[in-house]
PDB file of C-alpha atoms in Angstrom:
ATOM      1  CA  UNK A   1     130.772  76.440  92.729  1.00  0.00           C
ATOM      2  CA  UNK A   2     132.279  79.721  92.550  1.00  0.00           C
ATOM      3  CA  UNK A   3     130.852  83.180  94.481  1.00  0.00           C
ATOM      4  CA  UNK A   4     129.294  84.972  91.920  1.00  0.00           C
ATOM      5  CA  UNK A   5     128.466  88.368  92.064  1.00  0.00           C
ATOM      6  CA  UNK A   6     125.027  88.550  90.369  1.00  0.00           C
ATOM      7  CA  UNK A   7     123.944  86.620  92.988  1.00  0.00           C
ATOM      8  CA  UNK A   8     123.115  89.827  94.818  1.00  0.00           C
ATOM      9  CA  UNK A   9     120.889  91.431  92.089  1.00  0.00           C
ATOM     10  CA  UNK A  10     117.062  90.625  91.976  1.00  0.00           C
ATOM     11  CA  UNK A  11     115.913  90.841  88.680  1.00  0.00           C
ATOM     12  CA  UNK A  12     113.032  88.869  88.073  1.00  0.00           C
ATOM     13  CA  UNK A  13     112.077  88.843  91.883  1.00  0.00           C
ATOM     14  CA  UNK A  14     108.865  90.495  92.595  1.00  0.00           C
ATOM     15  CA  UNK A  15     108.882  92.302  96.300  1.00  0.00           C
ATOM     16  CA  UNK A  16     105.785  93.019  98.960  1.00  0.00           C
ATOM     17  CA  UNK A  17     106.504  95.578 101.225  1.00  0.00           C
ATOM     18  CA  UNK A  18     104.118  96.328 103.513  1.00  0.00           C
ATOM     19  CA  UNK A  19     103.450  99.806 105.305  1.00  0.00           C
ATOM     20  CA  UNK A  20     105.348 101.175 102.351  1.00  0.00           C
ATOM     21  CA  UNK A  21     103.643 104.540 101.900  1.00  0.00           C
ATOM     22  CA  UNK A  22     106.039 106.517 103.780  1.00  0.00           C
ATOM     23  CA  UNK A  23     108.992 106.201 106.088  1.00  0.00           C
ATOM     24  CA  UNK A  24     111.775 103.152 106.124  1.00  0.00           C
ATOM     25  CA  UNK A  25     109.255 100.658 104.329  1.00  0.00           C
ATOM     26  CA  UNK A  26     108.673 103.231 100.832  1.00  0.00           C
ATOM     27  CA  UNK A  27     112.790 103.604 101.142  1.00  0.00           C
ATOM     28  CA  UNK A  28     113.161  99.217 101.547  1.00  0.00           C
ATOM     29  CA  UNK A  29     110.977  99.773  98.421  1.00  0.00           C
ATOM     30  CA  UNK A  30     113.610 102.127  96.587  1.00  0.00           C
ATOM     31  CA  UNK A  31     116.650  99.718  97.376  1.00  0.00           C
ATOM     32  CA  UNK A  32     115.118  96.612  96.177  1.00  0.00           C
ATOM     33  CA  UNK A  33     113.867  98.347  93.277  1.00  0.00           C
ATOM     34  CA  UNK A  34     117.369  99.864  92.505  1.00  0.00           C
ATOM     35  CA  UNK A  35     118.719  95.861  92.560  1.00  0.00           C
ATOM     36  CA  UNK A  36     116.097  95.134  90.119  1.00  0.00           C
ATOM     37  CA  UNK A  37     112.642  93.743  91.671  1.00  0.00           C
ATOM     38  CA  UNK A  38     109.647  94.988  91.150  1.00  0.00           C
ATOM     39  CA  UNK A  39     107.957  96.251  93.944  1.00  0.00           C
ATOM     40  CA  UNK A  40     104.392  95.948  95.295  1.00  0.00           C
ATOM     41  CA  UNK A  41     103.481  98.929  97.454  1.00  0.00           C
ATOM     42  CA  UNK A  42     100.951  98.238  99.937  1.00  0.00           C
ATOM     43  CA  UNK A  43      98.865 100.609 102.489  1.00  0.00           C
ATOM     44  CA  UNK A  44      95.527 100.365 103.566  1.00  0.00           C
ATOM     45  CA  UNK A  45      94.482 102.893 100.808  1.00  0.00           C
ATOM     46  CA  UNK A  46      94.113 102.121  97.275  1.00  0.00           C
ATOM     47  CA  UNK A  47      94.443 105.392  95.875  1.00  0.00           C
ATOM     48  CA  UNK A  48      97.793 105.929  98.084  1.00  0.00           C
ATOM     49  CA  UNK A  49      99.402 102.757  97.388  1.00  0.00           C
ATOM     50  CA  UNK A  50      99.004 103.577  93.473  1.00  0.00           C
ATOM     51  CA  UNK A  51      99.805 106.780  93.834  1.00  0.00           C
ATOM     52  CA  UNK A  52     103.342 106.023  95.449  1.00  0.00           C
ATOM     53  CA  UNK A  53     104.126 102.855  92.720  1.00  0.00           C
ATOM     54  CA  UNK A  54     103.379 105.585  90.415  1.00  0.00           C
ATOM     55  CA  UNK A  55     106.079 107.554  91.895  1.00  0.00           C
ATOM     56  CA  UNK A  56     108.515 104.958  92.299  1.00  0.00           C
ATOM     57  CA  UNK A  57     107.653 104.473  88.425  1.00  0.00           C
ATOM     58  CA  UNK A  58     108.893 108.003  87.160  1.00  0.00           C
ATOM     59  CA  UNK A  59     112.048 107.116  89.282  1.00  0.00           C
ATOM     60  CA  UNK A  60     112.645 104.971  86.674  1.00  0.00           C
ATOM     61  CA  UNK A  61     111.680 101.483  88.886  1.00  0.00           C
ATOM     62  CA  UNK A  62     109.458  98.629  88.243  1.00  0.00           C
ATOM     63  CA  UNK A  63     106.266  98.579  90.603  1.00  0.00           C
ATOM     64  CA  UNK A  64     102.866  98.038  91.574  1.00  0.00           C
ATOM     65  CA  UNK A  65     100.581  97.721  94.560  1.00  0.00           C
ATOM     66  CA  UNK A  66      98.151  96.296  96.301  1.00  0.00           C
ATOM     67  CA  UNK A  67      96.147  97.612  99.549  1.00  0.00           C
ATOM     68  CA  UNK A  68      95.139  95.733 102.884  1.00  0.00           C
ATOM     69  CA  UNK A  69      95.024  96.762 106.286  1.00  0.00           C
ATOM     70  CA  UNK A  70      97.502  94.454 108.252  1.00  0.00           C
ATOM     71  CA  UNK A  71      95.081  94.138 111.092  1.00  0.00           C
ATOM     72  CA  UNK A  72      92.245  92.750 108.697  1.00  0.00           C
ATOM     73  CA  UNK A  73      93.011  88.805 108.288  1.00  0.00           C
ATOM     74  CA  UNK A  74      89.793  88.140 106.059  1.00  0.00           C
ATOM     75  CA  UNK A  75      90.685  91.699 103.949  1.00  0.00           C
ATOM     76  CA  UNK A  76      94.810  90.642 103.514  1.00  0.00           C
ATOM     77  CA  UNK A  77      93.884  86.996 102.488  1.00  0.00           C
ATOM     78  CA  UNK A  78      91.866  88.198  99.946  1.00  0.00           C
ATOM     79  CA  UNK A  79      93.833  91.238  98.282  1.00  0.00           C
ATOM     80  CA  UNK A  80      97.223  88.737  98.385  1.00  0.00           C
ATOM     81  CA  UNK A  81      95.407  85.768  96.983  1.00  0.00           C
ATOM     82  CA  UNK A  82      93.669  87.778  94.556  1.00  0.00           C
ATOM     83  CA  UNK A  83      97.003  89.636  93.693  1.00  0.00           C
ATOM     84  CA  UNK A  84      98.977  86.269  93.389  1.00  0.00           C
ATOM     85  CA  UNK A  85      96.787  85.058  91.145  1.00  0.00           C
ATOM     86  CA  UNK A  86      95.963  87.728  88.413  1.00  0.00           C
ATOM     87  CA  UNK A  87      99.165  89.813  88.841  1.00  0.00           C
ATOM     88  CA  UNK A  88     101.698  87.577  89.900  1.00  0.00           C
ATOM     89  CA  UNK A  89     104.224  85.760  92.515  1.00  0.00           C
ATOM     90  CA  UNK A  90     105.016  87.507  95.815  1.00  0.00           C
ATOM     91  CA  UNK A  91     109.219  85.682  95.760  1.00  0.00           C
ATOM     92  CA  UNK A  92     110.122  87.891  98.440  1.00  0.00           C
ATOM     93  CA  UNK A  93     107.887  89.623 101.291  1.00  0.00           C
ATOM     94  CA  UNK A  94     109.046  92.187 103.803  1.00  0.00           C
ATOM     95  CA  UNK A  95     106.849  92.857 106.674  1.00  0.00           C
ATOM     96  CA  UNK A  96     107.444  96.455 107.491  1.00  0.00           C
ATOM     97  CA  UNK A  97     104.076  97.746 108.659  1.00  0.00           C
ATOM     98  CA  UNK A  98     104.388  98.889 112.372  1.00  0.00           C
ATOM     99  CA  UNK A  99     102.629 101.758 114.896  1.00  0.00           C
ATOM    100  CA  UNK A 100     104.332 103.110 118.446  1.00  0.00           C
ATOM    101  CA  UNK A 101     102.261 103.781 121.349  1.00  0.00           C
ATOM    102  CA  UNK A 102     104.384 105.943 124.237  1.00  0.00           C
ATOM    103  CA  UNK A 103     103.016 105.915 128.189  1.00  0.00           C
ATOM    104  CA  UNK A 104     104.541 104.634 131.232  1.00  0.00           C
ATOM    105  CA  UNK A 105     103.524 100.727 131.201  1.00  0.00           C
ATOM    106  CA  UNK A 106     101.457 100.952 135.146  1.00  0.00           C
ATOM    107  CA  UNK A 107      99.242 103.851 132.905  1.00  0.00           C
ATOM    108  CA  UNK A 108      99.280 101.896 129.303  1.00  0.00           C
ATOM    109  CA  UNK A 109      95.778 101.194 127.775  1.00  0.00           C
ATOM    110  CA  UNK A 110      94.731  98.265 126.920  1.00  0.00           C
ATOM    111  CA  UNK A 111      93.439  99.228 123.415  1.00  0.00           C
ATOM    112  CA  UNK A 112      96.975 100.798 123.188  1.00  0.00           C
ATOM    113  CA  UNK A 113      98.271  97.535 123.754  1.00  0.00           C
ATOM    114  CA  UNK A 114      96.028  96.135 121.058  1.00  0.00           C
ATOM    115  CA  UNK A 115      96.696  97.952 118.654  1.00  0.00           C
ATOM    116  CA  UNK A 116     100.548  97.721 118.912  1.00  0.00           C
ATOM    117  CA  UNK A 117      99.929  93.592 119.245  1.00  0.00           C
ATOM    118  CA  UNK A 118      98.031  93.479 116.107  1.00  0.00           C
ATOM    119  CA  UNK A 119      99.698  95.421 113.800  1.00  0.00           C
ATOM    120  CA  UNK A 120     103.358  94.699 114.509  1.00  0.00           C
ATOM    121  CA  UNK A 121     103.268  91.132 115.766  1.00  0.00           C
ATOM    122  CA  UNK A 122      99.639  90.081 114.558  1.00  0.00           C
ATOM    123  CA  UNK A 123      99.952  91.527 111.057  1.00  0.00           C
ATOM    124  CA  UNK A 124     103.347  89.717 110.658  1.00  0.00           C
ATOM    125  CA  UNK A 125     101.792  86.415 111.438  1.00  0.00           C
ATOM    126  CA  UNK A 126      98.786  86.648 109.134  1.00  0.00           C
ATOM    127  CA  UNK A 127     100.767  88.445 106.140  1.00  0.00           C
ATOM    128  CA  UNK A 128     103.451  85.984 106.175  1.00  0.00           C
ATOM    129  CA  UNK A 129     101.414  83.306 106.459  1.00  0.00           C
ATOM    130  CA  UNK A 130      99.207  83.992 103.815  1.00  0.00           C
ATOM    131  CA  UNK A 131     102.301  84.760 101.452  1.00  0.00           C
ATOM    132  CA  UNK A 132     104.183  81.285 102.494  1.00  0.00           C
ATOM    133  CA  UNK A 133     101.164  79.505 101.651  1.00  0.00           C
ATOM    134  CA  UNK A 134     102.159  80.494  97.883  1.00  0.00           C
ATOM    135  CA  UNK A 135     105.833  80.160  98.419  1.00  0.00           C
ATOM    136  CA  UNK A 136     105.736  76.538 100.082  1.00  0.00           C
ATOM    137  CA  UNK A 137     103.960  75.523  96.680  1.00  0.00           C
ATOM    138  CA  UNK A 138     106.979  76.916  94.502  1.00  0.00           C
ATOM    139  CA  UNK A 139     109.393  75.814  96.863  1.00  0.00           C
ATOM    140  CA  UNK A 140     111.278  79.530  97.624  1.00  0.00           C
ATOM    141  CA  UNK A 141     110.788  82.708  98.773  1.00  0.00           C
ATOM    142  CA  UNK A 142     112.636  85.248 101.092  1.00  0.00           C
ATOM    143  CA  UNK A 143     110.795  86.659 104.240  1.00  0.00           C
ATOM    144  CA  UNK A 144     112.483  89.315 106.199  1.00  0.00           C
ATOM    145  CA  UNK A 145     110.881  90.626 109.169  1.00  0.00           C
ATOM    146  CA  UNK A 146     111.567  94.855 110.547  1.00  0.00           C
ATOM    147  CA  UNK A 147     112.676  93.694 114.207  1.00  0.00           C
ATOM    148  CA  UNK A 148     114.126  96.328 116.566  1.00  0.00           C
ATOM    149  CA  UNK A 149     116.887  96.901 118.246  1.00  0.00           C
ATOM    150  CA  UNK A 150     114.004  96.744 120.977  1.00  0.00           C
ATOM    151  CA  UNK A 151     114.266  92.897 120.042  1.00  0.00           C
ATOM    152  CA  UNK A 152     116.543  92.884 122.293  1.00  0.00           C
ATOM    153  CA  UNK A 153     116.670  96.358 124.493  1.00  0.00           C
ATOM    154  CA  UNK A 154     114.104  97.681 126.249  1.00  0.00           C
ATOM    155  CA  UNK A 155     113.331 101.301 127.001  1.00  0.00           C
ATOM    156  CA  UNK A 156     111.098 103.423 129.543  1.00  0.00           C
ATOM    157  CA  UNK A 157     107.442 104.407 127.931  1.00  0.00           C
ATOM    158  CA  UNK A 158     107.688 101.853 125.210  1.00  0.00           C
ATOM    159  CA  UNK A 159     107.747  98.165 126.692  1.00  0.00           C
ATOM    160  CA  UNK A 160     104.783  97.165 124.546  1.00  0.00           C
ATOM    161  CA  UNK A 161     106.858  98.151 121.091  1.00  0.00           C
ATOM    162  CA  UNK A 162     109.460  96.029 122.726  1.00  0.00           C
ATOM    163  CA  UNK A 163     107.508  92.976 123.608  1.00  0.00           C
ATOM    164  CA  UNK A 164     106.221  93.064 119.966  1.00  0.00           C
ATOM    165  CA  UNK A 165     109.291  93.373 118.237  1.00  0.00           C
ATOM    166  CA  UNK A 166     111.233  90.834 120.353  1.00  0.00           C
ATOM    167  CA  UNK A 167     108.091  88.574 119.704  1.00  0.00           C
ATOM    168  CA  UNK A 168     108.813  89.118 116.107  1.00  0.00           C
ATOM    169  CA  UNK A 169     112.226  88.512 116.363  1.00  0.00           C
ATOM    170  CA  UNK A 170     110.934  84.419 117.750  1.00  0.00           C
ATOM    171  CA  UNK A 171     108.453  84.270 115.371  1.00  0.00           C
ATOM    172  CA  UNK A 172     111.566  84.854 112.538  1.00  0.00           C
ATOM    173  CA  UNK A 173     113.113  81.960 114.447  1.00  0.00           C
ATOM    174  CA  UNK A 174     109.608  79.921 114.005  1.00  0.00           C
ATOM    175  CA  UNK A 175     109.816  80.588 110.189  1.00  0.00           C
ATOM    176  CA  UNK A 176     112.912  79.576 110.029  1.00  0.00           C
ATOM    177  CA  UNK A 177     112.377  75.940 111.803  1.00  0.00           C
ATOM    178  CA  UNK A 178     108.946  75.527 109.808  1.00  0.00           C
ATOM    179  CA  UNK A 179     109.643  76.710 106.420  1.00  0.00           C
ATOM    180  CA  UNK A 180     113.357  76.055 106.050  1.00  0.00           C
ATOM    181  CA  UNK A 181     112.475  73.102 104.385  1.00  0.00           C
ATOM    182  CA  UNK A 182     110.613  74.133 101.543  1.00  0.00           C
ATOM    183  CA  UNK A 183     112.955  76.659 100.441  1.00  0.00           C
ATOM    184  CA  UNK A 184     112.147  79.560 102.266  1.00  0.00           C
ATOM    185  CA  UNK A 185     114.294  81.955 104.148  1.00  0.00           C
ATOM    186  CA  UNK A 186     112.733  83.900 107.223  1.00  0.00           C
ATOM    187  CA  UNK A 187     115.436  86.457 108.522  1.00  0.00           C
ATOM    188  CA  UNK A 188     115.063  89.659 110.816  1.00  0.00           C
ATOM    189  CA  UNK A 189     116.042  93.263 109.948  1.00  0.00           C
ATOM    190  CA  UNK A 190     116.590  95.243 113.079  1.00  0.00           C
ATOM    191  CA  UNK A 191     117.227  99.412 112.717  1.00  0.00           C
ATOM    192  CA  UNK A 192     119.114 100.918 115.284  1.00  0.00           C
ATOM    193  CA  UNK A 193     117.593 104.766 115.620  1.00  0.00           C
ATOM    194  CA  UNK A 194     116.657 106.591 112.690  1.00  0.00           C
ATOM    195  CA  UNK A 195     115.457 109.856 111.215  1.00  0.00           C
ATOM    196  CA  UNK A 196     111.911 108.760 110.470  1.00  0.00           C
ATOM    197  CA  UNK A 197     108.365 110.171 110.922  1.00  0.00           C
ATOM    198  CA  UNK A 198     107.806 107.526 113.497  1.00  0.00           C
ATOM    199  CA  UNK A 199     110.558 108.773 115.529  1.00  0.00           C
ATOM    200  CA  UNK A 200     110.148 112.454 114.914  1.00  0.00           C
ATOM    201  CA  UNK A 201     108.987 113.272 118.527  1.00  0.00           C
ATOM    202  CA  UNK A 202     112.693 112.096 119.676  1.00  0.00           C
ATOM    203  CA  UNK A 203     114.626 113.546 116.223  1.00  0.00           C
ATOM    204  CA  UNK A 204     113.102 116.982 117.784  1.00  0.00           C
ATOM    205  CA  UNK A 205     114.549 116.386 121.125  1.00  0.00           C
ATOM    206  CA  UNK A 206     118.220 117.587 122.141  1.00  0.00           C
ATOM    207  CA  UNK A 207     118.492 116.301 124.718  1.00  0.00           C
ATOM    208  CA  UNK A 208     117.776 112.555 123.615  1.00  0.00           C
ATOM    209  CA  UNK A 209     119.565 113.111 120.416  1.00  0.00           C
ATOM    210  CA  UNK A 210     122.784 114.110 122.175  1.00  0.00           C
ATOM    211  CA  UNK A 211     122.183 111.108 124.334  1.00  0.00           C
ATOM    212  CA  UNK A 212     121.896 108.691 121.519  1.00  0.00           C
ATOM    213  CA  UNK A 213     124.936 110.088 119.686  1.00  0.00           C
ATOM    214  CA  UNK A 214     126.882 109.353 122.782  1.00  0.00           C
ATOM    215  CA  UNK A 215     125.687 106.326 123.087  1.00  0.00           C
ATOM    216  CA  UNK A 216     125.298 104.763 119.498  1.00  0.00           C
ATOM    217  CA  UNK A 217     129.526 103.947 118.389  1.00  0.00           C
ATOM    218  CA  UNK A 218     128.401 105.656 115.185  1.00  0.00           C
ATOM    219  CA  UNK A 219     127.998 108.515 116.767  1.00  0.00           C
ATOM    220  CA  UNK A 220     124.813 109.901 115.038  1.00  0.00           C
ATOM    221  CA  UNK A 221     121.406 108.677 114.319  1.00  0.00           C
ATOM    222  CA  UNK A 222     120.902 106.338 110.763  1.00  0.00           C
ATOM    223  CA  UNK A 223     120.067 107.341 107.431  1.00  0.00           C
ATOM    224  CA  UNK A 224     117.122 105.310 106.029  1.00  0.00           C
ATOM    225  CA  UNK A 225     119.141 104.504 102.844  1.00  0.00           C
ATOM    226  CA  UNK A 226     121.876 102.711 105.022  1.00  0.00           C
ATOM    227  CA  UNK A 227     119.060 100.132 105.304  1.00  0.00           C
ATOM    228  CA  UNK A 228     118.843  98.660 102.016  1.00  0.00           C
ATOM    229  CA  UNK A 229     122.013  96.849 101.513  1.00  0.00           C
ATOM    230  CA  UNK A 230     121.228  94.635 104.373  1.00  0.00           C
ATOM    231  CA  UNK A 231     117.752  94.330 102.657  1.00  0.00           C
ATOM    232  CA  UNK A 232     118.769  94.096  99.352  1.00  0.00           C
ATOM    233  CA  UNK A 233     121.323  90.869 100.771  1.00  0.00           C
ATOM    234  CA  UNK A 234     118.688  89.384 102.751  1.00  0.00           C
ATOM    235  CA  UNK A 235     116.477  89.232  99.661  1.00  0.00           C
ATOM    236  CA  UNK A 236     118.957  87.609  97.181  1.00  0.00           C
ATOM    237  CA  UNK A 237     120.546  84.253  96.379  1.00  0.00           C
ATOM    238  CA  UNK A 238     123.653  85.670  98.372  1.00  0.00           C
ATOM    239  CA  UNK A 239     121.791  84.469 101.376  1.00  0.00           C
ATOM    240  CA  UNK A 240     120.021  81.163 100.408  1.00  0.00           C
ATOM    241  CA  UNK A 241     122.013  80.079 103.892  1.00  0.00           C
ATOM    242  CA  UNK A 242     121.004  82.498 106.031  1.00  0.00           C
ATOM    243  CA  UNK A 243     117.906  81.961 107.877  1.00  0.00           C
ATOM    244  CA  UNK A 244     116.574  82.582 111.253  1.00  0.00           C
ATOM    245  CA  UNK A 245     118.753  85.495 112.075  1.00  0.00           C
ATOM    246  CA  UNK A 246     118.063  88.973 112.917  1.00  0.00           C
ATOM    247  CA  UNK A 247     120.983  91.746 110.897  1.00  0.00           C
ATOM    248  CA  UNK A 248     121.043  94.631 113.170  1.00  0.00           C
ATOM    249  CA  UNK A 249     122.048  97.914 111.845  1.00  0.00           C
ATOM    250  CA  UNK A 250     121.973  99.863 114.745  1.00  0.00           C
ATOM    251  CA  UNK A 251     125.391 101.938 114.161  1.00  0.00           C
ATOM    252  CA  UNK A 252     126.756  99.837 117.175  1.00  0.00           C
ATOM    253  CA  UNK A 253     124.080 100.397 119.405  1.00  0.00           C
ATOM    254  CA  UNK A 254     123.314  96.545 120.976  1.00  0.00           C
ATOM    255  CA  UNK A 255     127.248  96.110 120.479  1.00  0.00           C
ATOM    256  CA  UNK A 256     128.404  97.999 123.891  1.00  0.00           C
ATOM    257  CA  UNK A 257     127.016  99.225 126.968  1.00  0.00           C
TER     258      UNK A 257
END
């Protein structure tokens, strides 16, 4: 067989993104719409997650929505099963919903470190487990996981963001060796630094700023659009053989000390 270049588009594919309200996740939303899927916007508010597929909708894309809370097993099962069955498949699912918690680790709070387990590692377990259930029966389906470049670095004030993303980074792996087989890919997405409101804190400050430009190759932070052609491949055909890997776009960043 020959490469063909449709193999990239996803037309006919119908995308969860979850945490897509704001931020990298409603922009993930935006690419994948732009290469044809139709999108399913989810937050934990109703009215929100309509309100922004109605957006996305006078932009000209196709989408919809669908609200859960992450952290809520019992509430996520029912909204996706419920959602699968009188709206449609879930063929590709990209598990974006995350928090940050900054303190020095020796004065970290426990609930701190709660929270941050359950959302960004927790959450990714129970969402993608719930959606696989569907996708094992159909025999495909794309899962791509928002890793870190703290997958793999670590950084004063934020070692419980770390230890949850490079847990989610394994769990990708554990997809990968557990679902492979029924025609699922599992692959990791892992932003370098960029302009978001999650980061704003550090956008605002100089002195980090000029620190990361000297130290990302790129020499500047990311744009959240440079984002979505790594999404937009992970999500096609054009990776059917790609699976247990984390694509870091990171401007460099985990390339060189």
């Amino acid at each position: 067989m020959s490469f063909n270049i449709n193999s990239f588009k996803l037309e006919g594919r119908r995308a969860l993104i979850t945490g897509s309200g704001q931020g990298i996740g409603l922009e993930l939303a935006r690419g994948l719409g732009a290469a044809g899927a139709t999108v399913v916007i989810n937050t934990r508010n109703i009215d929100k997650s309509r309100a922004v597929a109605a957006q996305l909708r006078d932009e000209g894309l196709k989408a919809e929505s669908v609200a859960f809370d992450v952290t809520d097993r019992e509430q996520l099962l029912a909204a996706i099963n419920t959602f699968e069955s009188d709206v449609g498949a879930i063929d590709i699912l990209v598990n974006n919903a995350g928090i940050q918690r900054r303190a020095p680790l020796e004065d970290f709070s426990a609930s701190d470190w709660h929270d941050v387990m359950r959302t960004n590692l927790d959450g990714v377990f129970h969402v993608s487990q719930a959606v696989a259930r569907h996708m094992i029966a159909r025999g495909r389906g794309k899962i791509i996981n928002i890793c870190s470049v703290q997958s793999q670095l670590a950084r004063p004030t934020i070692a419980p963001y770390a230890a949850s993303k490079g847990a989610v980074k394994m769990l990708t792996k554990g997809m990968c060796a557990e679902w492979a087989r029924h025609g699922i890919q599992a692959n990791g997405l892992a932003p370098g630094y960029f302009a978001t409101e999650m980061n704003r804190a550090l956008v605002d400050n100089q002195e980090f700023s000029e620190w990361l430009c000297k130290r990302t190759p790129a020499g500047r932070w990311g744009r959240v659009d440079e984002l979505c052609g790594a999404a937009v491949f992970l999500a096609s055909p054009a990776s059917d053989f790609i699976n247990g890997q984390t694509l870091f776009v990171d401007g460099g960043l985990t390339s060189v000390v």
